Coordinates of N, CA and C and ligand atoms in Angstrom, one line a residue:
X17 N 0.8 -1.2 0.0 CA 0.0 0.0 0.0 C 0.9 1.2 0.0
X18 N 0.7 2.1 -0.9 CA 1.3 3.3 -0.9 C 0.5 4.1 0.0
X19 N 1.5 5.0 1.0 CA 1.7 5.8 1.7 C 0.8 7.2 1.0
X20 N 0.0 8.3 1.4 CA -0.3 9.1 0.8 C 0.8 10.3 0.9
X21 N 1.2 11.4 0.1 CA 2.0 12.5 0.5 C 1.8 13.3 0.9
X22 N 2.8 13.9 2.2 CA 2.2 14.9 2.9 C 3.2 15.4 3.5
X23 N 3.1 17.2 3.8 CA 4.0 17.7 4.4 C 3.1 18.3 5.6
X24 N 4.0 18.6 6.5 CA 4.1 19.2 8.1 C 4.5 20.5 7.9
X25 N 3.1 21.2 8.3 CA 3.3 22.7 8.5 C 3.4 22.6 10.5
X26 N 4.4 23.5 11.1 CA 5.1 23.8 12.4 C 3.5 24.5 13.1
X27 N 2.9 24.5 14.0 CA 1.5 24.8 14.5 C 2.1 25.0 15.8
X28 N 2.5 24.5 16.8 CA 3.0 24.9 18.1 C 4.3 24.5 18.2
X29 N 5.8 25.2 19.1 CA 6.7 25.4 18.7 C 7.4 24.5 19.8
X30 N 8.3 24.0 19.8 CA 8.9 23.1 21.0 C 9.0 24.2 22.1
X31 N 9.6 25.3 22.0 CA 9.3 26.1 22.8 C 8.5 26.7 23.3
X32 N 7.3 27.0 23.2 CA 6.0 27.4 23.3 C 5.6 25.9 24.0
X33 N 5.6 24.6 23.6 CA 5.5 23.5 24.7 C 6.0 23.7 25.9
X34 N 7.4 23.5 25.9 CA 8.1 23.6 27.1 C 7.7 24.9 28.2
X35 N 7.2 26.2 27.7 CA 7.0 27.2 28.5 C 5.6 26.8 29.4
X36 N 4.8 26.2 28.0 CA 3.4 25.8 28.8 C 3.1 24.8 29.9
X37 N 4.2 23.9 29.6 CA 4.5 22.6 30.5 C 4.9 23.3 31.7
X38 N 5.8 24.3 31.9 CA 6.3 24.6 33.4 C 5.2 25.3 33.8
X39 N 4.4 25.9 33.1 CA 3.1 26.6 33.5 C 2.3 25.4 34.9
X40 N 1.9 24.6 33.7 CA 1.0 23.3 33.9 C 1.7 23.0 35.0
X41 N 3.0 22.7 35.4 CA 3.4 21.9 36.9 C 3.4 22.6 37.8
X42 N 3.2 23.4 37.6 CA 3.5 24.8 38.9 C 1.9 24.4 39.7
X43 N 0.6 24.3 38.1 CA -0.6 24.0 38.6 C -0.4 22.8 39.5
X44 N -0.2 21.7 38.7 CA -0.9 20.5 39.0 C 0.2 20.3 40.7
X45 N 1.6 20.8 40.7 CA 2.6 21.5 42.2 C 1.3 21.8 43.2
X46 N 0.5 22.8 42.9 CA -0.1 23.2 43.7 C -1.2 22.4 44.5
X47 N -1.7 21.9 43.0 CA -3.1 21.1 43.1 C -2.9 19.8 44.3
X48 N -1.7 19.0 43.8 CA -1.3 17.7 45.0 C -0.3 18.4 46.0
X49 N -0.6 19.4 46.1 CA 1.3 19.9 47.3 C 0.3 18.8 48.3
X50 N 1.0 18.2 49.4 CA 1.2 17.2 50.5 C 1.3 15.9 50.0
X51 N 1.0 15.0 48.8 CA 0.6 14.2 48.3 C 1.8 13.4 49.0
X52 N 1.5 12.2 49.5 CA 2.6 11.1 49.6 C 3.6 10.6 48.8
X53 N 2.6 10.6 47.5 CA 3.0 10.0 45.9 C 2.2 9.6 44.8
X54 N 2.2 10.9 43.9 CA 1.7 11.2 43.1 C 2.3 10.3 41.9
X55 N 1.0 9.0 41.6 CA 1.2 8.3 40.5 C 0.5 8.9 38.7
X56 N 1.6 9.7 38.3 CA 1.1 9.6 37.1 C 1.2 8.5 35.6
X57 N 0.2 8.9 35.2 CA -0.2 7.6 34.0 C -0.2 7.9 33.1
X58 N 0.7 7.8 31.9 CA 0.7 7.7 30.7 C -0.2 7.1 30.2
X59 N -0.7 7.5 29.0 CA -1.3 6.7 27.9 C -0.5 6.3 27.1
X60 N -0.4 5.3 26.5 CA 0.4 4.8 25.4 C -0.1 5.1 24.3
X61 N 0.6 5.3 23.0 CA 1.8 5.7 23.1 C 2.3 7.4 23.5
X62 N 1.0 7.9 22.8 CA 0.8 9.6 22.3 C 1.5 10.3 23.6
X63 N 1.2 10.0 24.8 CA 2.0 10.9 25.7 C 2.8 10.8 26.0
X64 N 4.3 9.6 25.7 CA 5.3 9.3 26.2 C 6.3 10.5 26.6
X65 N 6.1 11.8 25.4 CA 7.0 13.1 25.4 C 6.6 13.6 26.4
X66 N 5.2 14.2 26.2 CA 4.8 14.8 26.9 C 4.9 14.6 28.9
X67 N 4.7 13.0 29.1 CA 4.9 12.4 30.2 C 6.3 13.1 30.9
X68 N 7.2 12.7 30.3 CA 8.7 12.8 30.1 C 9.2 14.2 30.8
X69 N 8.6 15.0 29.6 CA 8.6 16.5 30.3 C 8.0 16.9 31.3
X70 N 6.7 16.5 31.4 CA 6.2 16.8 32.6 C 6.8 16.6 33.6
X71 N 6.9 15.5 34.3 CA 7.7 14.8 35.6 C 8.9 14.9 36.1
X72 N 9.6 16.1 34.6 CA 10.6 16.8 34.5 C 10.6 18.0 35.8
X73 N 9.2 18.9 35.8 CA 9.1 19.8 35.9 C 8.1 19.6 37.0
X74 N 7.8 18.3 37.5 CA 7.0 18.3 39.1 C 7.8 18.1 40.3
X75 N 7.9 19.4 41.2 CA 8.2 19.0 42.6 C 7.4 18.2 43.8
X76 N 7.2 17.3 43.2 CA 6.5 16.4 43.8 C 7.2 15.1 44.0
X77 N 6.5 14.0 44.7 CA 7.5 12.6 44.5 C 6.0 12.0 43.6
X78 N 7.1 11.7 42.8 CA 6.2 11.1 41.8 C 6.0 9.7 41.3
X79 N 5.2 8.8 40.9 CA 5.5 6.9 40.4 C 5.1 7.5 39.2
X80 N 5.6 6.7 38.3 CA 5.3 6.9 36.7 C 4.6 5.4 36.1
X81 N 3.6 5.1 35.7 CA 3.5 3.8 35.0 C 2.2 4.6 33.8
X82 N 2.3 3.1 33.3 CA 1.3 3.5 32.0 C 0.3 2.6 31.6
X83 N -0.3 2.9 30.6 CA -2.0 2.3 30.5 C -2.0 2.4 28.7
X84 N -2.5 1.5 27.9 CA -2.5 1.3 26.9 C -4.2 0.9 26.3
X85 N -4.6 2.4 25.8 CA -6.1 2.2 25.3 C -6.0 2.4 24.4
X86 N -6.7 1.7 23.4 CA -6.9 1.0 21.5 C -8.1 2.5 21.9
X87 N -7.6 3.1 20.6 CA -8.1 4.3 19.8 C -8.3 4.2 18.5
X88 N -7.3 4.7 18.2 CA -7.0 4.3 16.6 C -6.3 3.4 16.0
X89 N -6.9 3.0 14.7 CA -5.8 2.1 14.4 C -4.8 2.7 13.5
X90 N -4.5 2.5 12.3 CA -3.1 3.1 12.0 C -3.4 4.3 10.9
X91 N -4.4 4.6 11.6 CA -5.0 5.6 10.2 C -5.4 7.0 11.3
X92 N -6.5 7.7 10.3 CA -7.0 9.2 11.2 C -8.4 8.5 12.0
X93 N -9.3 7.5 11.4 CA -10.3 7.5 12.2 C -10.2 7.2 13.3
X94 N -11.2 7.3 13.8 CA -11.3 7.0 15.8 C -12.7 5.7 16.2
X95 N -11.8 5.4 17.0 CA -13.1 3.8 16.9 C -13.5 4.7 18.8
X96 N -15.1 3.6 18.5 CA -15.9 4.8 19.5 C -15.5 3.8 20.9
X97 N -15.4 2.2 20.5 CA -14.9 1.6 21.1 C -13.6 1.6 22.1
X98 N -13.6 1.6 23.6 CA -12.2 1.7 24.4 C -11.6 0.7 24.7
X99 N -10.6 0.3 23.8 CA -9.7 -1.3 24.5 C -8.7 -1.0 25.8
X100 N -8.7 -2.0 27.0 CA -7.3 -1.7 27.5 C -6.4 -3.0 27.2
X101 N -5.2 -2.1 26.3 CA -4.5 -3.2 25.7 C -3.4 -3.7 26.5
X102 N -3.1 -2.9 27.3 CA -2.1 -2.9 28.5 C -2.1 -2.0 29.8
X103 N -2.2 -3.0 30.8 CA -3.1 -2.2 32.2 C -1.7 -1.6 32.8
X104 N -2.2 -0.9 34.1 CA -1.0 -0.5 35.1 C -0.2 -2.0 36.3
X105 N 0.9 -1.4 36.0 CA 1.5 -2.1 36.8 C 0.9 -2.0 38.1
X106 N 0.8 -1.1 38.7 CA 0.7 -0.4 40.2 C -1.0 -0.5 40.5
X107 N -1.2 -0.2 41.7 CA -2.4 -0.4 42.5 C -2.4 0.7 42.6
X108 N -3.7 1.3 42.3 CA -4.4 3.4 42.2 C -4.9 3.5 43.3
X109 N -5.5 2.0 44.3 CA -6.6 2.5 45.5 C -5.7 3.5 46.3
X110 N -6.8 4.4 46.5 CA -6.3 5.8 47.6 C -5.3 5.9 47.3
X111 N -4.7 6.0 46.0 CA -3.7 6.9 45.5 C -4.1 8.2 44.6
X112 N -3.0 9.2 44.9 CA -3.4 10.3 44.4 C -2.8 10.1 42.7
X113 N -3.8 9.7 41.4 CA -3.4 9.6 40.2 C -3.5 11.1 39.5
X114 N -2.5 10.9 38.4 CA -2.5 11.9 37.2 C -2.8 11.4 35.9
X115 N -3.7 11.6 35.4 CA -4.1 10.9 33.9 C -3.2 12.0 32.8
X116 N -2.4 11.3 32.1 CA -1.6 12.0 31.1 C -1.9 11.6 29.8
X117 N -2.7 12.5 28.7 CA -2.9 11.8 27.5 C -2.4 13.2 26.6
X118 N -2.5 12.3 24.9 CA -1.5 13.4 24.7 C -2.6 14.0 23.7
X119 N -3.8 14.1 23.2 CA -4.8 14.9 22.7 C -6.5 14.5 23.3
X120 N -7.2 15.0 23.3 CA -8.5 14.8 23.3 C -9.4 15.3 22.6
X121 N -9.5 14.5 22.1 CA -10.3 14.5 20.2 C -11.9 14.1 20.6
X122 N -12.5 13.2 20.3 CA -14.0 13.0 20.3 C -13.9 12.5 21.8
X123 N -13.0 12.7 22.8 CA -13.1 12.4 24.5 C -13.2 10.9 24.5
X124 N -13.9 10.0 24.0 CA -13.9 8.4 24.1 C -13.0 8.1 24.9
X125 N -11.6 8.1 24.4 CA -10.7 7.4 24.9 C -10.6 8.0 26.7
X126 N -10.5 9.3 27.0 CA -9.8 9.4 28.1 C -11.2 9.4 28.9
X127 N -12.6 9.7 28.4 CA -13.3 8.9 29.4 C -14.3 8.1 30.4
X128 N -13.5 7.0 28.7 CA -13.9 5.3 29.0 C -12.4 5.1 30.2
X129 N -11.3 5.7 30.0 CA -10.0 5.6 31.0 C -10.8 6.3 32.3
X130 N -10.9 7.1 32.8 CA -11.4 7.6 33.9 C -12.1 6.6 34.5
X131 N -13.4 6.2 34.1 CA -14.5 5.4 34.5 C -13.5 4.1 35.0
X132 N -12.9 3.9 33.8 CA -12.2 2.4 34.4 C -11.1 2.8 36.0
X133 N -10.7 3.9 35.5 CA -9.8 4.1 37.1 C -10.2 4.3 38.1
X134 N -11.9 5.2 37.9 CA -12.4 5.1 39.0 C -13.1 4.2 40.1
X135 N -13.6 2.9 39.0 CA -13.9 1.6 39.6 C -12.5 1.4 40.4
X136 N -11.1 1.6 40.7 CA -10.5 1.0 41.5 C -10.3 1.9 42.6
X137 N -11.3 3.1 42.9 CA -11.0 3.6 44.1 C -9.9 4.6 44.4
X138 N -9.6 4.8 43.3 CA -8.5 6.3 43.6 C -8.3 6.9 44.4
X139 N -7.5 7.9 45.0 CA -7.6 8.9 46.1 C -8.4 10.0 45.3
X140 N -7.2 10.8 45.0 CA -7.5 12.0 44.1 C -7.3 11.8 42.4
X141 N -8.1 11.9 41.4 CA -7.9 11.5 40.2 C -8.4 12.7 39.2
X142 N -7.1 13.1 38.7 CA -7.6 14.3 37.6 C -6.7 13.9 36.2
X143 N -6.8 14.7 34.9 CA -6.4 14.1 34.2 C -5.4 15.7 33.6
X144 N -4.7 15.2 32.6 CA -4.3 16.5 31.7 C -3.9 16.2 30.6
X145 N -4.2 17.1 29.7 CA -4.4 16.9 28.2 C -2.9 17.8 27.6
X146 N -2.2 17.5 26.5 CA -1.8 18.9 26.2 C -2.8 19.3 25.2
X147 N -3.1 18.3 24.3 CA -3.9 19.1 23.3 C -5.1 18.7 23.6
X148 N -6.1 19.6 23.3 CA -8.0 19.8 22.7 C -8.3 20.2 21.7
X149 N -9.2 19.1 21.0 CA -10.0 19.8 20.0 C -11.3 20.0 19.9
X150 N -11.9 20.8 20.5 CA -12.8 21.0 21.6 C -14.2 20.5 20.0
X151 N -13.8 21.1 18.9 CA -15.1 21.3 18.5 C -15.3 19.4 17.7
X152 N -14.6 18.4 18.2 CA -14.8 17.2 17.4 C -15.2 16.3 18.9
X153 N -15.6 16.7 19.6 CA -16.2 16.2 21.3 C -17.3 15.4 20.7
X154 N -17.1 13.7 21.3 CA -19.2 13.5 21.2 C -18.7 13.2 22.5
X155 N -18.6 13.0 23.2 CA -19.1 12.9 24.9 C -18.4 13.7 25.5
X156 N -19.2 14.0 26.6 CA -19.0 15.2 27.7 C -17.8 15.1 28.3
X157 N -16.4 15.3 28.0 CA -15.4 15.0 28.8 C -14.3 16.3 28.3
X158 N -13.9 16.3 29.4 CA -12.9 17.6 29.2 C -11.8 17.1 30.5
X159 N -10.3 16.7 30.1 CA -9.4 17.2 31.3 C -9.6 18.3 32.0
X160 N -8.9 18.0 33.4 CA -9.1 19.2 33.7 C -7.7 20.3 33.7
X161 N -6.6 20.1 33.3 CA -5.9 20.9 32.9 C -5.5 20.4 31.1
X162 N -5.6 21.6 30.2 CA -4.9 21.3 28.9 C -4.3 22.5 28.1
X163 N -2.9 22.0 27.7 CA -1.9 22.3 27.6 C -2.1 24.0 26.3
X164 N -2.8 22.9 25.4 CA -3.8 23.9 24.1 C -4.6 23.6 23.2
X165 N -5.7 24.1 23.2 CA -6.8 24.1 22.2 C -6.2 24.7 20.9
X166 N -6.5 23.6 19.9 CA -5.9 23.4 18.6 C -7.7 23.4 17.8
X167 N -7.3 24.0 16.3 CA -8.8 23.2 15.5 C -8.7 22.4 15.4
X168 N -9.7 21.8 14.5 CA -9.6 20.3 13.6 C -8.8 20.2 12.4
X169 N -7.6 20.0 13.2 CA -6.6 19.7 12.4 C -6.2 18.4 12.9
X170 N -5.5 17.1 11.7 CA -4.9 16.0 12.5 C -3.2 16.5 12.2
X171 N -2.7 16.1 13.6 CA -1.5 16.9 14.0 C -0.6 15.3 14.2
X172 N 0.9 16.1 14.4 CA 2.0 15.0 14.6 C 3.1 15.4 15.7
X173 N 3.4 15.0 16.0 CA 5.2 15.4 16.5 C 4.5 15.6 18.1
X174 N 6.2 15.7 19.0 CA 5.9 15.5 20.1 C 5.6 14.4 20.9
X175 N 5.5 13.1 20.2 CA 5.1 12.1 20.5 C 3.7 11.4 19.9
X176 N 3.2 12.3 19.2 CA 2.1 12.2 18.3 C 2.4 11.5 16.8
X177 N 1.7 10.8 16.8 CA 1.9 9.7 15.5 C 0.8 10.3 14.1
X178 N 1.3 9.6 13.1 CA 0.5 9.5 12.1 C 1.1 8.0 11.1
X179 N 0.1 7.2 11.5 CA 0.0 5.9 11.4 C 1.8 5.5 11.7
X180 N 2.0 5.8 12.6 CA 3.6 5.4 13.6 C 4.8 5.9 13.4
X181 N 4.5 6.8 12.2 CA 5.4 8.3 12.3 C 5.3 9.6 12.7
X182 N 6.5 10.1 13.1 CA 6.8 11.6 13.5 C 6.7 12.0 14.5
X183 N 6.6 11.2 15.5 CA 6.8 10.9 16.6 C 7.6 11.8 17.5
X184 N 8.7 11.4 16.4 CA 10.1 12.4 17.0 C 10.1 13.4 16.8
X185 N 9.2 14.1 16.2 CA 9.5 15.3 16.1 C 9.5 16.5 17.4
X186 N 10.3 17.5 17.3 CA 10.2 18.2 18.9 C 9.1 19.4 18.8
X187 N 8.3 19.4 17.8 CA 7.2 20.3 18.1 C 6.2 19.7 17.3
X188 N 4.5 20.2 17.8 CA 3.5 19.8 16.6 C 3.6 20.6 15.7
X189 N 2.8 19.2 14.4 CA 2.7 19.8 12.8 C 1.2 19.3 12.9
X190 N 0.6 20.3 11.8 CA -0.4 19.8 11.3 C 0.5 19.1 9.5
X191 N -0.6 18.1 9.6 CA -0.7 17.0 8.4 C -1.3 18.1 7.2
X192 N -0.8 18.4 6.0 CA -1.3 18.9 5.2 C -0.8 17.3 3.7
X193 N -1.9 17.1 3.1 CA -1.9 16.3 2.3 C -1.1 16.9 0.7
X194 N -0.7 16.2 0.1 CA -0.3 17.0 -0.6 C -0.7 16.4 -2.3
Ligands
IMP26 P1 -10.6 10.3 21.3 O1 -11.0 9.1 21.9 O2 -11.3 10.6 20.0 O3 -10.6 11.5 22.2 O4 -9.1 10.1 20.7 C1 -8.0 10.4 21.4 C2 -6.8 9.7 20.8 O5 -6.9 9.8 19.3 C3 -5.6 10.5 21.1 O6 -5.0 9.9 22.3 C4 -4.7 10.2 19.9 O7 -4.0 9.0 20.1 C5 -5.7 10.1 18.8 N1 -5.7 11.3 18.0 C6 -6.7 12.3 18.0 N2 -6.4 13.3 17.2 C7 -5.2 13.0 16.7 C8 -4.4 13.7 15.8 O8 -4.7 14.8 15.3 N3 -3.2 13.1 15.4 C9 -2.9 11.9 15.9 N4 -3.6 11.2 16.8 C10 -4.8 11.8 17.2
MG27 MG1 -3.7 8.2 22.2

């Protein structure tokens, strides 16, 4: 199967990330200050950068593990369906969790993820997004901190894929077809 062509126009700047991310820890610093130990949770794969940086920039004591929920498959659509393809290592009861995902697009995924964390009794459970695309929502879900509201554009880089490239990149692109 041939690949379609396409280039990456620069939409938010690795710099412009990084400023926003120390913003966001200062929040989420404030939000758990006393916490014992603050477990944050990746999503696989889209937040690995984002994760990364973040926990960079928390004065907090922090556990890191991750959670693997089937969204897409290797394309742009979005299945309405939530798989968990790979659970957490760690036990969430009466722990204070951070949900880290790296867009929220039609909300499905992050929360069919909530519901499922909250059946195990959490302490405190909030989530954070860097990106929103506020106007492609079918269910009522919003993190409650995010990093930036973007259009409907499908974007890359940062740890953001397009069918398992670009990943690397250190800032987002939007996908322009060409
Ligand atoms: P939702 O369940 O529709 O909110 O989908 C969220 C997931 O879809 C994100 O975690 C991403 O993995 C993926 N996704 C949504 N928009 C984009 C995009 O523009 N580029 C790449 N992946 C995206
Ligand atoms: Mg994802």
């Amino acid at each position: 199967m041939t690949k379609p062509a396409y280039v990456i126009d620069e939409m938010i700047s690795a710099k412009s990330i990084a400023a926003r991310i120390e913003d966001l820890a200062k929040i989420i610093d404030a939000e758990f200050d006393g916490t014992d130990k603050l477990v944050v949770v990746g999503l696989l794969r889209g937040s690995f950068v984002f994760i990364a940086d973040l926990v960079r920039e928390l004065n907090l004591p922090v556990e890191v593990d991750f959670l693997e929920a089937s969204s897409y498959g290797d394309g742009m659509e979005s299945s309405r369906e939530v798989r968990i393809l790979k659970d957490l290592r760690g036990q969430i009861e009466g722990r204070d969790v951070l949900v880290v995902e790296d867009i929220v697009d039609t909300g499905h995924t992050l929360h069919q993820v909530i519901d499922m964390l909250n059946t195990r009794k959490p302490g405190r459970l909030k989530s954070i997004a860097l990106l929103d695309k506020p106007t492609r929502r079918e269910v009522d879900m919003k993190a409650d901190w995010t990093g930036f509201e973007i259009p409907d554009e499908f974007v890359v880089g940062y740890g953001i894929d397009y069918a398992q490239r670009d990943r690397n990149l250190p800032y987002i692109g939007k996908v322009r077809f060409t």
